Amino acid sequence: MDKDGIWKNALAALEIETSKASFAAFLSKTKLTSLTKGEAVISCPSLLIAERLKKRYSEIVKKTLTDLTGTPYRPVFEVNQTTPFPSLKTTELGPLFTKGHNRSNLFSSYTFENFVVGPSNQLAHAAALSVTEQPGTLHNPLLIHAGVGLGKTHLMHAIGNAVKEREPEAKICYCPAETFTNEFIEAIQERRAISRFKKKYRSVDLLLVDDIQFLAGREATQEEFFNTFNGLYLSKKQVILTSDRHPQEIRKLEARLVSRFSGGMVADIQPPDLDLRIAILKQKAKERKVSLDDQVFLTLAEQVAGSIRQLEGTLTQLLLLSQTHQNTPPEKLVETLALSPKQTASPMIPTETILTKTCRFFRVDREALVGRGRERKVVLPRQVVMYLLRELTDLPLEEIGEVLGGRDHSTIFHGIRTIEERINKEPSFRQKISTLKQQQTS
Ligand code: ADP
Ligand code: MG
């Protein structure tokens, strides 16, 4: 995505987050002129607008850009010059295109300050804090495991941000295990790239690898990761890992990695209790600068007992609803929110489990399942995966599409509908799906 594309997407997101009037008055006439050295320069049509944006919208613009690019950029609002802006060469575009190296790619909005602590995440939080105090020595690696949307990624970035604040020169690299895998595969295809790859990951001071369950079954990547890990560990560099389950429960993960991963500190995060859910909702509302009645927080927290991501999603839904129904108080709107039954506490089933078990059930290759093939043999299991992911996890359609090899959300929607219709019409099919569904939790 180039900077125009990035800004277009950012504006689309900001349009939802801000009021219609302020969007039209302040944001709609802006342009992203450069993205360099951690700064996003945004040109504005007047000084008044630039000042207003700086004062009121810096945080939200920053968060939106971070979410979009995975890199924290500090927004700088400038007044539009009459002379045309010099065009930028791609090499000047910074970390978005050259990735990693000396700069960190942390999400600046995930900090310790806005991580709410309760009984369910206390242990992981304490371990994370102690790692920031003595990186590389006390708990190495630190592995945090928990179900989807319970704060693993947040806590991991909080460590990164805290270390960065204390040691601005530290080389910190955040890397989803999937990215590590993909980059490794690309690097081995192009011989010279492999030494660059090795150097990139072995020269960091702090390595954050998210969702290591993704390494399951990928032998060559595991070998490379093992070596990277050892290199860092021996030079007392801190490694933080997250996983959707305890490493011992990750199938097809080499024993030596399981033992390395469990060799430091292993901390889990459990689903939040009611009090913590309320506290988190209040924190999220504060971040968005909205105040809501205590009753609203209580109703939301009581009804959404699954992941924190879900909780946040429901709050967003409520806020969107209040924008379109400005005359109805939120306490009334919250009652109209359609909270589907699956939003009441059901343990989250890892995406990986659903994929693996469905492939085994239908005897299809995982590669084929996420691939482009359109034969009936793969289309049916693929649609069943879509259906199960919708039923058993809280992933939005977009993310289900991502899991299934980057498919469009409308394709996913169609797939789910197809399966639902068949379930309604064919008792034998219903039985089959229900058996498969039970297998996921066993
Ligand atoms: P995971 O990586 O475990 O799937 P994330 O770290 O992405 O989950 O968290 C999902 C969302 O919930 C994020 O927006 C995060 O900020 C929020 N969140 C999770 N735990 C907390 C917490 N204890 N306090 C505040 N926000 C939290
Ligand atoms: Mg995560």
mmCIF file with all atom_site columns, N, CA and C in Angstrom, residues 318-355:
data_model
loop_
_atom_site.group_PDB
_atom_site.id
_atom_site.type_symbol
_atom_site.label_atom_id
_atom_site.label_alt_id
_atom_site.label_comp_id
_atom_site.label_asym_id
_atom_site.label_entity_id
_atom_site.label_seq_id
_atom_site.pdbx_PDB_ins_code
_atom_site.Cartn_x
_atom_site.Cartn_y
_atom_site.Cartn_z
_atom_site.occupancy
_atom_site.B_iso_or_equiv
_atom_site.pdbx_formal_charge
_atom_site.auth_seq_id
_atom_site.auth_comp_id
_atom_site.auth_asym_id
_atom_site.auth_atom_id
_atom_site.pdbx_PDB_model_num
ATOM 1   N N  . LEU A 1 318 ? -21.853 -0.246  20.374 1.00 0.00 ? 318 LEU A N  1
ATOM 2   C CA . LEU A 1 318 ? -22.739 0.641   21.115 1.00 0.00 ? 318 LEU A CA 1
ATOM 3   C C  . LEU A 1 318 ? -22.449 2.102   20.763 1.00 0.00 ? 318 LEU A C  1
ATOM 4   N N  . LEU A 1 319 ? -21.159 2.432   20.659 1.00 0.00 ? 319 LEU A N  1
ATOM 5   C CA . LEU A 1 319 ? -20.796 3.811   20.361 1.00 0.00 ? 319 LEU A CA 1
ATOM 6   C C  . LEU A 1 319 ? -21.233 4.209   18.955 1.00 0.00 ? 319 LEU A C  1
ATOM 7   N N  . LEU A 1 320 ? -21.122 3.250   18.034 1.00 0.00 ? 320 LEU A N  1
ATOM 8   C CA . LEU A 1 320 ? -21.561 3.537   16.664 1.00 0.00 ? 320 LEU A CA 1
ATOM 9   C C  . LEU A 1 320 ? -23.060 3.768   16.642 1.00 0.00 ? 320 LEU A C  1
ATOM 10  N N  . LEU A 1 321 ? -23.738 2.926   17.393 1.00 0.00 ? 321 LEU A N  1
ATOM 11  C CA . LEU A 1 321 ? -25.189 3.022   17.466 1.00 0.00 ? 321 LEU A CA 1
ATOM 12  C C  . LEU A 1 321 ? -25.605 4.373   18.055 1.00 0.00 ? 321 LEU A C  1
ATOM 13  N N  . SER A 1 322 ? -24.849 4.832   19.082 1.00 0.00 ? 322 SER A N  1
ATOM 14  C CA . SER A 1 322 ? -25.243 6.120   19.673 1.00 0.00 ? 322 SER A CA 1
ATOM 15  C C  . SER A 1 322 ? -25.006 7.275   18.724 1.00 0.00 ? 322 SER A C  1
ATOM 16  N N  . GLN A 1 323 ? -24.093 7.077   17.765 1.00 0.00 ? 323 GLN A N  1
ATOM 17  C CA . GLN A 1 323 ? -23.886 8.163   16.798 1.00 0.00 ? 323 GLN A CA 1
ATOM 18  C C  . GLN A 1 323 ? -25.062 8.293   15.846 1.00 0.00 ? 323 GLN A C  1
ATOM 19  N N  . THR A 1 324 ? -25.622 7.147   15.498 1.00 0.00 ? 324 THR A N  1
ATOM 20  C CA . THR A 1 324 ? -26.748 7.214   14.567 1.00 0.00 ? 324 THR A CA 1
ATOM 21  C C  . THR A 1 324 ? -28.073 7.456   15.286 1.00 0.00 ? 324 THR A C  1
ATOM 22  N N  . HIS A 1 325 ? -28.102 7.198   16.596 1.00 0.00 ? 325 HIS A N  1
ATOM 23  C CA . HIS A 1 325 ? -29.332 7.453   17.362 1.00 0.00 ? 325 HIS A CA 1
ATOM 24  C C  . HIS A 1 325 ? -29.020 8.449   18.459 1.00 0.00 ? 325 HIS A C  1
ATOM 25  N N  . GLN A 1 326 ? -28.704 9.670   18.038 1.00 0.00 ? 326 GLN A N  1
ATOM 26  C CA . GLN A 1 326 ? -28.223 10.627  19.025 1.00 0.00 ? 326 GLN A CA 1
ATOM 27  C C  . GLN A 1 326 ? -29.251 11.001  20.088 1.00 0.00 ? 326 GLN A C  1
ATOM 28  N N  . ASN A 1 327 ? -30.530 10.727  19.787 1.00 0.00 ? 327 ASN A N  1
ATOM 29  C CA . ASN A 1 327 ? -31.539 11.114  20.772 1.00 0.00 ? 327 ASN A CA 1
ATOM 30  C C  . ASN A 1 327 ? -31.868 10.023  21.778 1.00 0.00 ? 327 ASN A C  1
ATOM 31  N N  . THR A 1 328 ? -31.356 8.829   21.529 1.00 0.00 ? 328 THR A N  1
ATOM 32  C CA . THR A 1 328 ? -31.628 7.745   22.472 1.00 0.00 ? 328 THR A CA 1
ATOM 33  C C  . THR A 1 328 ? -30.433 7.589   23.406 1.00 0.00 ? 328 THR A C  1
ATOM 34  N N  . PRO A 1 329 ? -30.692 7.574   24.718 1.00 0.00 ? 329 PRO A N  1
ATOM 35  C CA . PRO A 1 329 ? -29.550 7.423   25.632 1.00 0.00 ? 329 PRO A CA 1
ATOM 36  C C  . PRO A 1 329 ? -28.933 6.021   25.535 1.00 0.00 ? 329 PRO A C  1
ATOM 37  N N  . PRO A 1 330 ? -27.612 5.927   25.755 1.00 0.00 ? 330 PRO A N  1
ATOM 38  C CA . PRO A 1 330 ? -26.930 4.629   25.636 1.00 0.00 ? 330 PRO A CA 1
ATOM 39  C C  . PRO A 1 330 ? -27.553 3.535   26.497 1.00 0.00 ? 330 PRO A C  1
ATOM 40  N N  . GLU A 1 331 ? -28.131 3.923   27.679 1.00 0.00 ? 331 GLU A N  1
ATOM 41  C CA . GLU A 1 331 ? -28.720 2.899   28.546 1.00 0.00 ? 331 GLU A CA 1
ATOM 42  C C  . GLU A 1 331 ? -29.887 2.196   27.847 1.00 0.00 ? 331 GLU A C  1
ATOM 43  N N  . LYS A 1 332 ? -30.539 2.917   26.939 1.00 0.00 ? 332 LYS A N  1
ATOM 44  C CA . LYS A 1 332 ? -31.629 2.285   26.187 1.00 0.00 ? 332 LYS A CA 1
ATOM 45  C C  . LYS A 1 332 ? -31.045 1.476   25.027 1.00 0.00 ? 332 LYS A C  1
ATOM 46  N N  . LEU A 1 333 ? -30.039 2.078   24.390 1.00 0.00 ? 333 LEU A N  1
ATOM 47  C CA . LEU A 1 333 ? -29.453 1.423   23.210 1.00 0.00 ? 333 LEU A CA 1
ATOM 48  C C  . LEU A 1 333 ? -28.823 0.085   23.558 1.00 0.00 ? 333 LEU A C  1
ATOM 49  N N  . VAL A 1 334 ? -28.226 0.021   24.727 1.00 0.00 ? 334 VAL A N  1
ATOM 50  C CA . VAL A 1 334 ? -27.520 -1.198  25.092 1.00 0.00 ? 334 VAL A CA 1
ATOM 51  C C  . VAL A 1 334 ? -28.494 -2.381  25.120 1.00 0.00 ? 334 VAL A C  1
ATOM 52  N N  . GLU A 1 335 ? -29.758 -2.071  25.437 1.00 0.00 ? 335 GLU A N  1
ATOM 53  C CA . GLU A 1 335 ? -30.757 -3.149  25.463 1.00 0.00 ? 335 GLU A CA 1
ATOM 54  C C  . GLU A 1 335 ? -31.081 -3.645  24.058 1.00 0.00 ? 335 GLU A C  1
ATOM 55  N N  . THR A 1 336 ? -30.950 -2.754  23.098 1.00 0.00 ? 336 THR A N  1
ATOM 56  C CA . THR A 1 336 ? -31.300 -3.162  21.735 1.00 0.00 ? 336 THR A CA 1
ATOM 57  C C  . THR A 1 336 ? -30.151 -3.874  21.029 1.00 0.00 ? 336 THR A C  1
ATOM 58  N N  . LEU A 1 337 ? -28.956 -3.783  21.610 1.00 0.00 ? 337 LEU A N  1
ATOM 59  C CA . LEU A 1 337 ? -27.816 -4.462  20.990 1.00 0.00 ? 337 LEU A CA 1
ATOM 60  C C  . LEU A 1 337 ? -28.094 -5.950  20.903 1.00 0.00 ? 337 LEU A C  1
ATOM 61  N N  . ALA A 1 338 ? -27.992 -6.469  19.721 1.00 0.00 ? 338 ALA A N  1
ATOM 62  C CA . ALA A 1 338 ? -28.261 -7.894  19.575 1.00 0.00 ? 338 ALA A CA 1
ATOM 63  C C  . ALA A 1 338 ? -27.048 -8.680  20.034 1.00 0.00 ? 338 ALA A C  1
ATOM 64  N N  . LEU A 1 339 ? -27.083 -9.154  21.254 1.00 0.00 ? 339 LEU A N  1
ATOM 65  C CA . LEU A 1 339 ? -25.952 -9.937  21.737 1.00 0.00 ? 339 LEU A CA 1
ATOM 66  C C  . LEU A 1 339 ? -26.272 -11.405 21.487 1.00 0.00 ? 339 LEU A C  1
ATOM 67  N N  . SER A 1 340 ? -25.562 -11.976 20.561 1.00 0.00 ? 340 SER A N  1
ATOM 68  C CA . SER A 1 340 ? -25.891 -13.346 20.193 1.00 0.00 ? 340 SER A CA 1
ATOM 69  C C  . SER A 1 340 ? -25.465 -14.293 21.309 1.00 0.00 ? 340 SER A C  1
ATOM 70  N N  . PRO A 1 341 ? -26.118 -15.461 21.393 1.00 0.00 ? 341 PRO A N  1
ATOM 71  C CA . PRO A 1 341 ? -25.845 -16.365 22.505 1.00 0.00 ? 341 PRO A CA 1
ATOM 72  C C  . PRO A 1 341 ? -24.379 -16.758 22.614 1.00 0.00 ? 341 PRO A C  1
ATOM 73  N N  . LYS A 1 342 ? -23.675 -16.798 21.480 1.00 0.00 ? 342 LYS A N  1
ATOM 74  C CA . LYS A 1 342 ? -22.301 -17.277 21.584 1.00 0.00 ? 342 LYS A CA 1
ATOM 75  C C  . LYS A 1 342 ? -21.395 -16.268 22.311 1.00 0.00 ? 342 LYS A C  1
ATOM 76  N N  . GLN A 1 343 ? -21.945 -15.054 22.511 1.00 0.00 ? 343 GLN A N  1
ATOM 77  C CA . GLN A 1 343 ? -21.138 -14.088 23.231 1.00 0.00 ? 343 GLN A CA 1
ATOM 78  C C  . GLN A 1 343 ? -21.138 -14.328 24.731 1.00 0.00 ? 343 GLN A C  1
ATOM 79  N N  . THR A 1 344 ? -21.985 -15.256 25.196 1.00 0.00 ? 344 THR A N  1
ATOM 80  C CA . THR A 1 344 ? -21.889 -15.584 26.610 1.00 0.00 ? 344 THR A CA 1
ATOM 81  C C  . THR A 1 344 ? -20.873 -16.720 26.740 1.00 0.00 ? 344 THR A C  1
ATOM 82  N N  . ALA A 1 345 ? -20.044 -16.551 27.734 1.00 0.00 ? 345 ALA A N  1
ATOM 83  C CA . ALA A 1 345 ? -18.858 -17.394 27.945 1.00 0.00 ? 345 ALA A CA 1
ATOM 84  C C  . ALA A 1 345 ? -18.844 -18.774 27.323 1.00 0.00 ? 345 ALA A C  1
ATOM 85  N N  . SER A 1 346 ? -18.135 -18.903 26.252 1.00 0.00 ? 346 SER A N  1
ATOM 86  C CA . SER A 1 346 ? -17.835 -20.246 25.780 1.00 0.00 ? 346 SER A CA 1
ATOM 87  C C  . SER A 1 346 ? -16.339 -20.253 25.550 1.00 0.00 ? 346 SER A C  1
ATOM 88  N N  . PRO A 1 347 ? -15.671 -21.335 25.925 1.00 0.00 ? 347 PRO A N  1
ATOM 89  C CA . PRO A 1 347 ? -14.218 -21.294 25.786 1.00 0.00 ? 347 PRO A CA 1
ATOM 90  C C  . PRO A 1 347 ? -13.846 -21.137 24.316 1.00 0.00 ? 347 PRO A C  1
ATOM 91  N N  . MET A 1 348 ? -12.825 -20.331 24.068 1.00 0.00 ? 348 MET A N  1
ATOM 92  C CA . MET A 1 348 ? -12.433 -20.079 22.694 1.00 0.00 ? 348 MET A CA 1
ATOM 93  C C  . MET A 1 348 ? -11.653 -21.266 22.143 1.00 0.00 ? 348 MET A C  1
ATOM 94  N N  . ILE A 1 349 ? -12.023 -21.709 20.960 1.00 0.00 ? 349 ILE A N  1
ATOM 95  C CA . ILE A 1 349 ? -11.300 -22.832 20.373 1.00 0.00 ? 349 ILE A CA 1
ATOM 96  C C  . ILE A 1 349 ? -10.292 -22.279 19.376 1.00 0.00 ? 349 ILE A C  1
ATOM 97  N N  . PRO A 1 350 ? -9.050  -22.722 19.464 1.00 0.00 ? 350 PRO A N  1
ATOM 98  C CA . PRO A 1 350 ? -8.053  -22.156 18.556 1.00 0.00 ? 350 PRO A CA 1
ATOM 99  C C  . PRO A 1 350 ? -8.374  -22.441 17.085 1.00 0.00 ? 350 PRO A C  1
ATOM 100 N N  . THR A 1 351 ? -8.155  -21.427 16.274 1.00 0.00 ? 351 THR A N  1
ATOM 101 C CA . THR A 1 351 ? -8.345  -21.525 14.835 1.00 0.00 ? 351 THR A CA 1
ATOM 102 C C  . THR A 1 351 ? -7.635  -22.740 14.262 1.00 0.00 ? 351 THR A C  1
ATOM 103 N N  . GLU A 1 352 ? -6.405  -22.915 14.801 1.00 0.00 ? 352 GLU A N  1
ATOM 104 C CA . GLU A 1 352 ? -5.564  -23.988 14.338 1.00 0.00 ? 352 GLU A CA 1
ATOM 105 C C  . GLU A 1 352 ? -6.251  -25.348 14.516 1.00 0.00 ? 352 GLU A C  1
ATOM 106 N N  . THR A 1 353 ? -6.880  -25.550 15.665 1.00 0.00 ? 353 THR A N  1
ATOM 107 C CA . THR A 1 353 ? -7.570  -26.805 15.953 1.00 0.00 ? 353 THR A CA 1
ATOM 108 C C  . THR A 1 353 ? -8.670  -27.034 14.922 1.00 0.00 ? 353 THR A C  1
ATOM 109 N N  . ILE A 1 354 ? -9.425  -25.993 14.648 1.00 0.00 ? 354 ILE A N  1
ATOM 110 C CA . ILE A 1 354 ? -10.550 -26.132 13.715 1.00 0.00 ? 354 ILE A CA 1
ATOM 111 C C  . ILE A 1 354 ? -10.042 -26.518 12.327 1.00 0.00 ? 354 ILE A C  1
ATOM 112 N N  . LEU A 1 355 ? -8.985  -25.842 11.912 1.00 0.00 ? 355 LEU A N  1
ATOM 113 C CA . LEU A 1 355 ? -8.423  -26.152 10.589 1.00 0.00 ? 355 LEU A CA 1
ATOM 114 C C  . LEU A 1 355 ? -7.925  -27.597 10.529 1.00 0.00 ? 355 LEU A C  1
#
